[in-house]
Amino acid sequence: MIDVIDNILEHLDVRDCGVGICIDLQKAFDTVNHDILLRKLNTYGIRGVMYDWIKDYLSNRQQYVALQDVYSLSLNVTCGVPQGSVLGPLLFLIYVNDIGNVLPTKTVKLFADDTNIFIFHQDISMINKMANEYMFLLSQWFVANKLSLNIDKTCFITFANQKVENPVIRINDLKIANVDYCKYLGLYIDQDLKWTIHIDQLCGKLQKLAGIFYRLRNKLPQACLKTIYFAFVHPHLLFGSTVWCRNVCEYWYYTFV
């Protein structure tokens, strides 16, 4: 997150415009194709006994639906990695790791199933052209790897120091929504990088917790209250604070000092 925000600010300092495209995959962990995954494992050098272990780990898995005392027939699970397992996230990361080869001149930001790409240029029309070309290439990669985009949740933000015409970005002839802010790795990024929306969301969470603490203040010892605070409140304040606290301080400084 620090790398992304610093990169945006560096480009804005030299009067570049930019867009950040947030790509959402439908049921990403559940749609991993086993045959494609095993071929990629072989390409990365996982062979022999280790390869056979992973192949057996993915094979002959079954699932069924239970509703009260009624059970459906069991069916084989032909795709997806077991969620909640140690290997599940690792296998998914290996599966999507080569997405960067689609755009060798750009860095695709990957974190688990969060896929994002940031494009900068002085000319907003050039950004529009580049963004559509990149989305076409990424779309082909998703199809080849049997992954599905969630168009409704895929969106982009425009970053600029001056008012510019927002690009029109499409994928599979469907227009991607242009938004003022989006949630990225747990933080709400807005197009002005002022973090107002993120702070409002954070305050909403903390207000609910404050009411709980108010009711517990005379019913639990200080040590217990302190433990509850560090378990439920402090992580919200700490998460991403190196990014949004810094920018908030800079904004207030340059605005009022």
PDB file of C-alpha atoms in Angstrom, residues 6-252:
ATOM      1  CA  ASP A   6       4.019   6.832  -3.084  1.00  0.00           C
ATOM      2  CA  ASN A   7       3.897   5.933  -6.783  1.00  0.00           C
ATOM      3  CA  ILE A   8       0.659   7.885  -7.260  1.00  0.00           C
ATOM      4  CA  LEU A   9       2.048  10.935  -5.434  1.00  0.00           C
ATOM      5  CA  GLU A  10       5.290  10.877  -7.439  1.00  0.00           C
ATOM      6  CA  HIS A  11       3.354  10.972 -10.707  1.00  0.00           C
ATOM      7  CA  LEU A  12       1.030  13.717  -9.485  1.00  0.00           C
ATOM      8  CA  ASP A  13       4.069  15.796  -8.501  1.00  0.00           C
ATOM      9  CA  VAL A  14       5.240  15.838 -12.131  1.00  0.00           C
ATOM     10  CA  ARG A  15       1.714  16.706 -13.367  1.00  0.00           C
ATOM     11  CA  ASP A  16       0.890  13.214 -14.650  1.00  0.00           C
ATOM     12  CA  CYS A  17      -2.659  11.889 -14.667  1.00  0.00           C
ATOM     13  CA  GLY A  18      -3.439   8.326 -13.746  1.00  0.00           C
ATOM     14  CA  VAL A  19      -6.043   5.635 -13.257  1.00  0.00           C
ATOM     15  CA  GLY A  20      -6.114   2.769 -10.808  1.00  0.00           C
ATOM     16  CA  ILE A  21      -8.116  -0.223 -12.012  1.00  0.00           C
ATOM     17  CA  CYS A  22      -9.392  -2.579  -9.314  1.00  0.00           C
ATOM     18  CA  ILE A  23     -10.185  -5.990 -10.802  1.00  0.00           C
ATOM     19  CA  ASP A  24     -12.551  -8.306  -8.959  1.00  0.00           C
ATOM     20  CA  LEU A  25     -12.642 -12.037  -9.695  1.00  0.00           C
ATOM     21  CA  GLN A  26     -15.771 -14.114  -9.172  1.00  0.00           C
ATOM     22  CA  LYS A  27     -15.200 -16.832  -6.582  1.00  0.00           C
ATOM     23  CA  ALA A  28     -11.488 -16.749  -7.352  1.00  0.00           C
ATOM     24  CA  PHE A  29     -10.397 -19.566  -5.019  1.00  0.00           C
ATOM     25  CA  ASP A  30     -13.290 -21.790  -6.130  1.00  0.00           C
ATOM     26  CA  THR A  31     -12.639 -21.551  -9.883  1.00  0.00           C
ATOM     27  CA  VAL A  32      -8.975 -22.616 -10.041  1.00  0.00           C
ATOM     28  CA  ASN A  33      -8.722 -25.257 -12.768  1.00  0.00           C
ATOM     29  CA  HIS A  34      -6.820 -28.302 -11.484  1.00  0.00           C
ATOM     30  CA  ASP A  35      -5.310 -29.274 -14.850  1.00  0.00           C
ATOM     31  CA  ILE A  36      -3.986 -25.748 -15.472  1.00  0.00           C
ATOM     32  CA  LEU A  37      -2.678 -25.512 -11.911  1.00  0.00           C
ATOM     33  CA  LEU A  38      -0.809 -28.822 -12.223  1.00  0.00           C
ATOM     34  CA  ARG A  39       0.769 -27.708 -15.518  1.00  0.00           C
ATOM     35  CA  LYS A  40       1.949 -24.501 -13.875  1.00  0.00           C
ATOM     36  CA  LEU A  41       3.375 -26.424 -10.931  1.00  0.00           C
ATOM     37  CA  ASN A  42       5.313 -28.601 -13.381  1.00  0.00           C
ATOM     38  CA  THR A  43       6.587 -25.471 -15.167  1.00  0.00           C
ATOM     39  CA  TYR A  44       7.826 -24.037 -11.866  1.00  0.00           C
ATOM     40  CA  GLY A  45       9.794 -27.226 -11.219  1.00  0.00           C
ATOM     41  CA  ILE A  46       7.467 -29.025  -8.808  1.00  0.00           C
ATOM     42  CA  ARG A  47       7.744 -32.591 -10.083  1.00  0.00           C
ATOM     43  CA  GLY A  48       8.170 -36.155  -8.906  1.00  0.00           C
ATOM     44  CA  VAL A  49       6.892 -37.134  -5.474  1.00  0.00           C
ATOM     45  CA  MET A  50       5.926 -33.571  -4.507  1.00  0.00           C
ATOM     46  CA  TYR A  51       3.900 -33.192  -7.717  1.00  0.00           C
ATOM     47  CA  ASP A  52       2.134 -36.499  -7.063  1.00  0.00           C
ATOM     48  CA  TRP A  53       1.332 -35.452  -3.493  1.00  0.00           C
ATOM     49  CA  ILE A  54      -0.314 -32.201  -4.638  1.00  0.00           C
ATOM     50  CA  LYS A  55      -2.152 -33.962  -7.469  1.00  0.00           C
ATOM     51  CA  ASP A  56      -3.522 -36.501  -4.996  1.00  0.00           C
ATOM     52  CA  TYR A  57      -4.387 -33.667  -2.584  1.00  0.00           C
ATOM     53  CA  LEU A  58      -6.594 -32.060  -5.242  1.00  0.00           C
ATOM     54  CA  SER A  59      -8.114 -35.284  -6.571  1.00  0.00           C
ATOM     55  CA  ASN A  60     -11.183 -37.232  -5.426  1.00  0.00           C
ATOM     56  CA  ARG A  61     -12.554 -34.425  -3.266  1.00  0.00           C
ATOM     57  CA  GLN A  62     -16.307 -34.538  -2.836  1.00  0.00           C
ATOM     58  CA  GLN A  63     -18.961 -32.217  -1.516  1.00  0.00           C
ATOM     59  CA  TYR A  64     -22.644 -32.439  -0.626  1.00  0.00           C
ATOM     60  CA  VAL A  65     -25.391 -30.205   0.727  1.00  0.00           C
ATOM     61  CA  ALA A  66     -27.074 -30.856   4.070  1.00  0.00           C
ATOM     62  CA  LEU A  67     -30.362 -29.224   5.008  1.00  0.00           C
ATOM     63  CA  GLN A  68     -31.603 -30.261   8.444  1.00  0.00           C
ATOM     64  CA  ASP A  69     -31.759 -34.080   8.184  1.00  0.00           C
ATOM     65  CA  VAL A  70     -31.714 -34.238   4.377  1.00  0.00           C
ATOM     66  CA  TYR A  71     -28.458 -34.845   2.486  1.00  0.00           C
ATOM     67  CA  SER A  72     -27.822 -34.518  -1.229  1.00  0.00           C
ATOM     68  CA  LEU A  73     -25.748 -36.906  -3.307  1.00  0.00           C
ATOM     69  CA  SER A  74     -21.991 -36.381  -3.207  1.00  0.00           C
ATOM     70  CA  LEU A  75     -20.341 -34.925  -6.303  1.00  0.00           C
ATOM     71  CA  ASN A  76     -16.672 -34.634  -7.224  1.00  0.00           C
ATOM     72  CA  VAL A  77     -15.037 -31.226  -6.859  1.00  0.00           C
ATOM     73  CA  THR A  78     -13.327 -30.627 -10.201  1.00  0.00           C
ATOM     74  CA  CYS A  79     -11.977 -27.131  -9.583  1.00  0.00           C
ATOM     75  CA  GLY A  80     -10.956 -24.792  -6.795  1.00  0.00           C
ATOM     76  CA  VAL A  81      -8.400 -24.974  -3.993  1.00  0.00           C
ATOM     77  CA  PRO A  82      -9.469 -26.030  -0.475  1.00  0.00           C
ATOM     78  CA  GLN A  83     -10.185 -22.862   1.474  1.00  0.00           C
ATOM     79  CA  GLY A  84      -9.100 -22.753   5.094  1.00  0.00           C
ATOM     80  CA  SER A  85      -6.173 -25.021   4.320  1.00  0.00           C
ATOM     81  CA  VAL A  86      -2.477 -24.164   4.502  1.00  0.00           C
ATOM     82  CA  LEU A  87      -1.862 -25.030   0.855  1.00  0.00           C
ATOM     83  CA  GLY A  88      -4.971 -23.310  -0.554  1.00  0.00           C
ATOM     84  CA  PRO A  89      -3.687 -19.702  -0.679  1.00  0.00           C
ATOM     85  CA  LEU A  90      -0.219 -20.826  -1.846  1.00  0.00           C
ATOM     86  CA  LEU A  91      -1.660 -22.841  -4.733  1.00  0.00           C
ATOM     87  CA  PHE A  92      -3.829 -19.884  -5.762  1.00  0.00           C
ATOM     88  CA  LEU A  93      -0.820 -17.547  -5.713  1.00  0.00           C
ATOM     89  CA  ILE A  94       1.069 -19.957  -7.966  1.00  0.00           C
ATOM     90  CA  TYR A  95      -1.957 -20.111 -10.266  1.00  0.00           C
ATOM     91  CA  VAL A  96      -2.123 -16.312 -10.827  1.00  0.00           C
ATOM     92  CA  ASN A  97       1.588 -15.575 -10.526  1.00  0.00           C
ATOM     93  CA  ASP A  98       2.196 -15.390 -14.288  1.00  0.00           C
ATOM     94  CA  ILE A  99      -0.432 -12.703 -14.891  1.00  0.00           C
ATOM     95  CA  GLY A 100       2.394 -10.175 -14.897  1.00  0.00           C
ATOM     96  CA  ASN A 101       3.683 -11.698 -18.143  1.00  0.00           C
ATOM     97  CA  VAL A 102       0.603 -10.340 -19.912  1.00  0.00           C
ATOM     98  CA  LEU A 103       1.809  -6.758 -19.388  1.00  0.00           C
ATOM     99  CA  PRO A 104       5.616  -6.968 -19.335  1.00  0.00           C
ATOM    100  CA  THR A 105       6.025  -3.173 -19.341  1.00  0.00           C
ATOM    101  CA  LYS A 106       3.615  -2.592 -16.427  1.00  0.00           C
ATOM    102  CA  THR A 107       3.532  -3.865 -12.870  1.00  0.00           C
ATOM    103  CA  VAL A 108       0.349  -5.707 -11.963  1.00  0.00           C
ATOM    104  CA  LYS A 109      -0.243  -5.354  -8.228  1.00  0.00           C
ATOM    105  CA  LEU A 110      -1.211  -8.719  -6.768  1.00  0.00           C
ATOM    106  CA  PHE A 111      -2.266  -9.587  -3.235  1.00  0.00           C
ATOM    107  CA  ALA A 112      -4.082 -12.934  -3.049  1.00  0.00           C
ATOM    108  CA  ASP A 113      -7.142 -12.460  -5.271  1.00  0.00           C
ATOM    109  CA  ASP A 114      -6.837  -8.634  -5.331  1.00  0.00           C
ATOM    110  CA  THR A 115      -5.571  -7.657  -8.783  1.00  0.00           C
ATOM    111  CA  ASN A 116      -4.869  -4.008  -9.555  1.00  0.00           C
ATOM    112  CA  ILE A 117      -3.103  -2.049 -12.258  1.00  0.00           C
ATOM    113  CA  PHE A 118      -2.079   1.624 -12.204  1.00  0.00           C
ATOM    114  CA  ILE A 119      -1.482   3.592 -15.416  1.00  0.00           C
ATOM    115  CA  PHE A 120       0.044   7.090 -15.640  1.00  0.00           C
ATOM    116  CA  HIS A 121       0.670   9.545 -18.467  1.00  0.00           C
ATOM    117  CA  GLN A 122       0.541  13.293 -19.074  1.00  0.00           C
ATOM    118  CA  ASP A 123      -2.204  12.842 -21.684  1.00  0.00           C
ATOM    119  CA  ILE A 124      -5.512  11.484 -20.367  1.00  0.00           C
ATOM    120  CA  SER A 125      -6.482  10.259 -23.845  1.00  0.00           C
ATOM    121  CA  MET A 126      -3.327   8.137 -23.935  1.00  0.00           C
ATOM    122  CA  ILE A 127      -4.269   6.678 -20.543  1.00  0.00           C
ATOM    123  CA  ASN A 128      -7.694   5.822 -21.957  1.00  0.00           C
ATOM    124  CA  LYS A 129      -6.109   3.995 -24.902  1.00  0.00           C
ATOM    125  CA  MET A 130      -3.553   2.157 -22.758  1.00  0.00           C
ATOM    126  CA  ALA A 131      -6.152   1.123 -20.165  1.00  0.00           C
ATOM    127  CA  ASN A 132      -8.436  -0.432 -22.776  1.00  0.00           C
ATOM    128  CA  GLU A 133      -5.532  -2.262 -24.420  1.00  0.00           C
ATOM    129  CA  TYR A 134      -4.353  -3.623 -21.078  1.00  0.00           C
ATOM    130  CA  MET A 135      -7.839  -4.733 -20.059  1.00  0.00           C
ATOM    131  CA  PHE A 136      -8.231  -6.571 -23.371  1.00  0.00           C
ATOM    132  CA  LEU A 137      -4.978  -8.458 -22.763  1.00  0.00           C
ATOM    133  CA  LEU A 138      -5.924  -9.241 -19.163  1.00  0.00           C
ATOM    134  CA  SER A 139      -9.334 -10.447 -20.307  1.00  0.00           C
ATOM    135  CA  GLN A 140      -7.664 -12.920 -22.656  1.00  0.00           C
ATOM    136  CA  TRP A 141      -5.507 -14.193 -19.791  1.00  0.00           C
ATOM    137  CA  PHE A 142      -8.572 -14.673 -17.558  1.00  0.00           C
ATOM    138  CA  VAL A 143     -10.349 -16.625 -20.291  1.00  0.00           C
ATOM    139  CA  ALA A 144      -7.279 -18.802 -20.945  1.00  0.00           C
ATOM    140  CA  ASN A 145      -7.028 -19.573 -17.220  1.00  0.00           C
ATOM    141  CA  LYS A 146     -10.775 -20.114 -16.801  1.00  0.00           C
ATOM    142  CA  LEU A 147     -11.235 -17.262 -14.336  1.00  0.00           C
ATOM    143  CA  SER A 148     -14.269 -14.963 -14.445  1.00  0.00           C
ATOM    144  CA  LEU A 149     -14.340 -11.219 -13.882  1.00  0.00           C
ATOM    145  CA  ASN A 150     -17.019  -9.674 -11.707  1.00  0.00           C
ATOM    146  CA  ILE A 151     -17.817  -6.662 -13.894  1.00  0.00           C
ATOM    147  CA  ASP A 152     -20.176  -5.168 -11.290  1.00  0.00           C
ATOM    148  CA  LYS A 153     -17.356  -4.922  -8.724  1.00  0.00           C
ATOM    149  CA  THR A 154     -14.532  -4.083 -11.141  1.00  0.00           C
ATOM    150  CA  CYS A 155     -13.974  -0.310 -11.168  1.00  0.00           C
ATOM    151  CA  PHE A 156     -11.370   2.408 -11.621  1.00  0.00           C
ATOM    152  CA  ILE A 157     -10.377   5.704  -9.992  1.00  0.00           C
ATOM    153  CA  THR A 158      -8.947   8.708 -11.822  1.00  0.00           C
ATOM    154  CA  PHE A 159      -6.063  10.595 -10.188  1.00  0.00           C
ATOM    155  CA  ALA A 160      -5.188  14.106 -11.395  1.00  0.00           C
ATOM    156  CA  ASN A 161      -4.075  17.489 -10.058  1.00  0.00           C
ATOM    157  CA  GLN A 162      -6.441  19.277 -12.419  1.00  0.00           C
ATOM    158  CA  LYS A 163      -9.913  18.568 -13.738  1.00  0.00           C
ATOM    159  CA  VAL A 164      -9.749  16.055 -16.595  1.00  0.00           C
ATOM    160  CA  GLU A 165     -12.269  14.114 -18.615  1.00  0.00           C
ATOM    161  CA  ASN A 166     -12.673  10.680 -17.099  1.00  0.00           C
ATOM    162  CA  PRO A 167     -11.598   7.795 -19.345  1.00  0.00           C
ATOM    163  CA  VAL A 168     -14.083   5.263 -20.668  1.00  0.00           C
ATOM    164  CA  ILE A 169     -12.689   1.796 -19.957  1.00  0.00           C
ATOM    165  CA  ARG A 170     -14.346  -1.351 -21.237  1.00  0.00           C
ATOM    166  CA  ILE A 171     -13.772  -5.048 -20.946  1.00  0.00           C
ATOM    167  CA  ASN A 172     -15.632  -7.502 -23.175  1.00  0.00           C
ATOM    168  CA  ASP A 173     -17.606  -4.505 -24.509  1.00  0.00           C
ATOM    169  CA  LEU A 174     -18.889  -3.785 -21.001  1.00  0.00           C
ATOM    170  CA  LYS A 175     -18.160  -0.419 -19.432  1.00  0.00           C
ATOM    171  CA  ILE A 176     -16.257  -0.421 -16.146  1.00  0.00           C
ATOM    172  CA  ALA A 177     -17.588   1.904 -13.451  1.00  0.00           C
ATOM    173  CA  ASN A 178     -15.635   5.074 -12.677  1.00  0.00           C
ATOM    174  CA  VAL A 179     -15.827   5.672  -8.900  1.00  0.00           C
ATOM    175  CA  ASP A 180     -14.669   8.382  -6.511  1.00  0.00           C
ATOM    176  CA  TYR A 181     -13.254   5.831  -4.074  1.00  0.00           C
ATOM    177  CA  CYS A 182     -12.777   2.098  -3.635  1.00  0.00           C
ATOM    178  CA  LYS A 183     -11.604  -0.339  -0.996  1.00  0.00           C
ATOM    179  CA  TYR A 184      -8.064  -1.562  -1.625  1.00  0.00           C
ATOM    180  CA  LEU A 185      -6.346  -3.964   0.785  1.00  0.00           C
ATOM    181  CA  GLY A 186      -8.626  -2.885   3.609  1.00  0.00           C
ATOM    182  CA  LEU A 187      -8.242   0.881   3.057  1.00  0.00           C
ATOM    183  CA  TYR A 188     -10.645   3.217   1.278  1.00  0.00           C
ATOM    184  CA  ILE A 189      -8.676   5.159  -1.342  1.00  0.00           C
ATOM    185  CA  ASP A 190     -10.350   8.279  -2.726  1.00  0.00           C
ATOM    186  CA  GLN A 191      -9.372  10.131  -5.896  1.00  0.00           C
ATOM    187  CA  ASP A 192      -7.974  13.098  -3.907  1.00  0.00           C
ATOM    188  CA  LEU A 193      -5.972  10.918  -1.483  1.00  0.00           C
ATOM    189  CA  LYS A 194      -7.413  12.835   1.471  1.00  0.00           C
ATOM    190  CA  TRP A 195      -8.605   9.654   3.269  1.00  0.00           C
ATOM    191  CA  THR A 196     -11.810  11.346   4.432  1.00  0.00           C
ATOM    192  CA  ILE A 197     -13.953   8.365   3.432  1.00  0.00           C
ATOM    193  CA  HIS A 198     -11.605   5.893   5.112  1.00  0.00           C
ATOM    194  CA  ILE A 199     -11.636   7.921   8.337  1.00  0.00           C
ATOM    195  CA  ASP A 200     -15.447   8.166   8.239  1.00  0.00           C
ATOM    196  CA  GLN A 201     -15.672   4.385   7.859  1.00  0.00           C
ATOM    197  CA  LEU A 202     -13.193   3.925  10.698  1.00  0.00           C
ATOM    198  CA  CYS A 203     -15.102   6.314  12.969  1.00  0.00           C
ATOM    199  CA  GLY A 204     -18.313   4.406  12.277  1.00  0.00           C
ATOM    200  CA  LYS A 205     -16.691   1.183  13.499  1.00  0.00           C
ATOM    201  CA  LEU A 206     -15.161   2.851  16.543  1.00  0.00           C
ATOM    202  CA  GLN A 207     -18.430   4.513  17.574  1.00  0.00           C
ATOM    203  CA  LYS A 208     -20.085   1.103  17.895  1.00  0.00           C
ATOM    204  CA  LEU A 209     -17.152  -0.153  19.950  1.00  0.00           C
ATOM    205  CA  ALA A 210     -17.206   2.961  22.126  1.00  0.00           C
ATOM    206  CA  GLY A 211     -20.805   2.176  23.121  1.00  0.00           C
ATOM    207  CA  ILE A 212     -19.792  -1.323  24.158  1.00  0.00           C
ATOM    208  CA  PHE A 213     -16.924   0.010  26.276  1.00  0.00           C
ATOM    209  CA  TYR A 214     -19.252   2.543  27.894  1.00  0.00           C
ATOM    210  CA  ARG A 215     -21.563  -0.242  29.067  1.00  0.00           C
ATOM    211  CA  LEU A 216     -18.661  -2.381  30.290  1.00  0.00           C
ATOM    212  CA  ARG A 217     -16.698   0.376  32.038  1.00  0.00           C
ATOM    213  CA  ASN A 218     -17.948  -0.483  35.558  1.00  0.00           C
ATOM    214  CA  LYS A 219     -18.435  -4.213  35.042  1.00  0.00           C
ATOM    215  CA  LEU A 220     -14.916  -5.380  34.173  1.00  0.00           C
ATOM    216  CA  PRO A 221     -11.506  -4.650  35.678  1.00  0.00           C
ATOM    217  CA  GLN A 222      -9.136  -2.325  33.823  1.00  0.00           C
ATOM    218  CA  ALA A 223      -6.905  -5.219  32.772  1.00  0.00           C
ATOM    219  CA  CYS A 224      -9.803  -6.940  30.975  1.00  0.00           C
ATOM    220  CA  LEU A 225     -10.910  -3.699  29.335  1.00  0.00           C
ATOM    221  CA  LYS A 226      -7.374  -3.114  28.146  1.00  0.00           C
ATOM    222  CA  THR A 227      -7.221  -6.619  26.655  1.00  0.00           C
ATOM    223  CA  ILE A 228     -10.531  -6.067  24.859  1.00  0.00           C
ATOM    224  CA  TYR A 229      -9.304  -2.694  23.554  1.00  0.00           C
ATOM    225  CA  PHE A 230      -6.128  -4.170  22.038  1.00  0.00           C
ATOM    226  CA  ALA A 231      -8.141  -7.042  20.556  1.00  0.00           C
ATOM    227  CA  PHE A 232     -10.997  -5.076  18.953  1.00  0.00           C
ATOM    228  CA  VAL A 233     -10.096  -1.351  18.745  1.00  0.00           C
ATOM    229  CA  HIS A 234      -6.360  -0.902  18.415  1.00  0.00           C
ATOM    230  CA  PRO A 235      -6.010  -3.052  15.243  1.00  0.00           C
ATOM    231  CA  HIS A 236      -8.452  -0.766  13.408  1.00  0.00           C
ATOM    232  CA  LEU A 237      -6.421   2.314  14.358  1.00  0.00           C
ATOM    233  CA  LEU A 238      -3.118   0.658  13.553  1.00  0.00           C
ATOM    234  CA  PHE A 239      -4.029  -0.953  10.232  1.00  0.00           C
ATOM    235  CA  GLY A 240      -2.590   1.067   7.355  1.00  0.00           C
ATOM    236  CA  SER A 241      -1.856   4.016   9.653  1.00  0.00           C
ATOM    237  CA  THR A 242       1.586   4.498   8.088  1.00  0.00           C
ATOM    238  CA  VAL A 243      -0.282   5.422   4.899  1.00  0.00           C
ATOM    239  CA  TRP A 244      -3.428   7.307   5.823  1.00  0.00           C
ATOM    240  CA  CYS A 245      -2.151   9.053   8.974  1.00  0.00           C
ATOM    241  CA  ARG A 246       0.842  10.456   7.120  1.00  0.00           C
ATOM    242  CA  ASN A 247      -1.242  11.796   4.256  1.00  0.00           C
ATOM    243  CA  VAL A 248      -3.846  13.275   6.608  1.00  0.00           C
ATOM    244  CA  CYS A 249      -1.133  15.132   8.519  1.00  0.00           C
ATOM    245  CA  GLU A 250       0.404  16.435   5.285  1.00  0.00           C
ATOM    246  CA  TYR A 251      -3.007  17.572   4.021  1.00  0.00           C
ATOM    247  CA  TRP A 252      -3.839  19.470   7.207  1.00  0.00           C
TER     248      TRP A 252
END
